[in-house]
XYZ file of C-alpha atoms in Angstrom:
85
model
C 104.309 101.866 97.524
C 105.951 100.613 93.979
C 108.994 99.240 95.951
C 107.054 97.364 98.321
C 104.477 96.112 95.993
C 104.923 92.124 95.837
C 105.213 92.288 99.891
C 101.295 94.362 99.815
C 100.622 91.838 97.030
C 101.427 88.682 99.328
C 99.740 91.068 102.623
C 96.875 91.065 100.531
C 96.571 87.786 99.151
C 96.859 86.278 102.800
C 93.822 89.210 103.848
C 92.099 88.338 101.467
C 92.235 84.298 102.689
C 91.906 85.146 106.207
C 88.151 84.398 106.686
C 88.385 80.465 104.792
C 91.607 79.836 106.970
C 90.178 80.993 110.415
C 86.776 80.206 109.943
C 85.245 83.921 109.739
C 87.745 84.972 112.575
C 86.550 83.141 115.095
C 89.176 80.060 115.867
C 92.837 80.389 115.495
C 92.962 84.351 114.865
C 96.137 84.365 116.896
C 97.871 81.988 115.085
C 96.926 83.806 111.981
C 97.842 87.016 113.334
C 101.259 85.869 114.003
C 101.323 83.911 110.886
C 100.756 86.978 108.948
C 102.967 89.482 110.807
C 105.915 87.129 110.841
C 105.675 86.378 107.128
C 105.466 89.991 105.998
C 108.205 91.333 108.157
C 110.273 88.796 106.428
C 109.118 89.417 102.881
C 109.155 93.359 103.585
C 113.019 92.895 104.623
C 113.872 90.665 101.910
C 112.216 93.117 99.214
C 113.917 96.419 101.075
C 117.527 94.360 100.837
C 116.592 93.871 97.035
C 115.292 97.446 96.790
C 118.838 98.625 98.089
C 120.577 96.630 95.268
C 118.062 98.555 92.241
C 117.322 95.346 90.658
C 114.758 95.642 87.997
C 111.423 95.073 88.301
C 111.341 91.501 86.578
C 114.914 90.254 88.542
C 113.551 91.231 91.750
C 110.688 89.047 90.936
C 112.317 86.288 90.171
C 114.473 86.161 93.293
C 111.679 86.921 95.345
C 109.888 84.222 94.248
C 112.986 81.693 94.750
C 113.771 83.468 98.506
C 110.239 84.241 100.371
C 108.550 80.471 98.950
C 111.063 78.425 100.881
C 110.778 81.217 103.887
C 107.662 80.904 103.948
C 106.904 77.404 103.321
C 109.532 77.087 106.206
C 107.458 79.164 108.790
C 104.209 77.914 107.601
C 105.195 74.186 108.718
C 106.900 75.278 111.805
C 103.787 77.305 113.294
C 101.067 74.163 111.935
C 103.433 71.815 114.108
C 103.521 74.498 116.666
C 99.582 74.696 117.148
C 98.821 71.127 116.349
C 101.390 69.588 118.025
């Protein structure tokens, strides 16, 4: 669990939102369903490439932060002009 543990942070964080952004579950839980499984499949790959490489703890930080916000940011827009399009 220690070399997954800013992809459970981010699963977490996005958990722990889940009620605000879907309104208690009950409008758009697809969308955030697929939201949420696309995002951490691509922050779980990007932190098992960096886990391969035995960055420390602080470097792997730092280019996780630079690598999953754009990724993310990036699927984000493209599902919220998928559904509201």
């Amino acid at each position: 669990m220690d070399k997954y543990i800013m992809s459970i942070s981010q699963l977490v964080l996005l958990l722990i939102l889940s009620p605000a952004l879907t309104d208690r579950f009950s409008s758009n839980l697809v969308f955030f369903l697929t939201l949420i499984t696309v995002i951490s499949i691509g922050n779980f790959t990007i932190e098992k490439a960096y886990n391969r490489k035995n960055y420390k703890v602080e470097t792997k930080a730092k280019y996780m932060g630079l690598l999953t916000i754009p990724i993310n940011t990036t699927v984000l827009a493209l599902f919220v002009l998928f559904v509201f399009k």
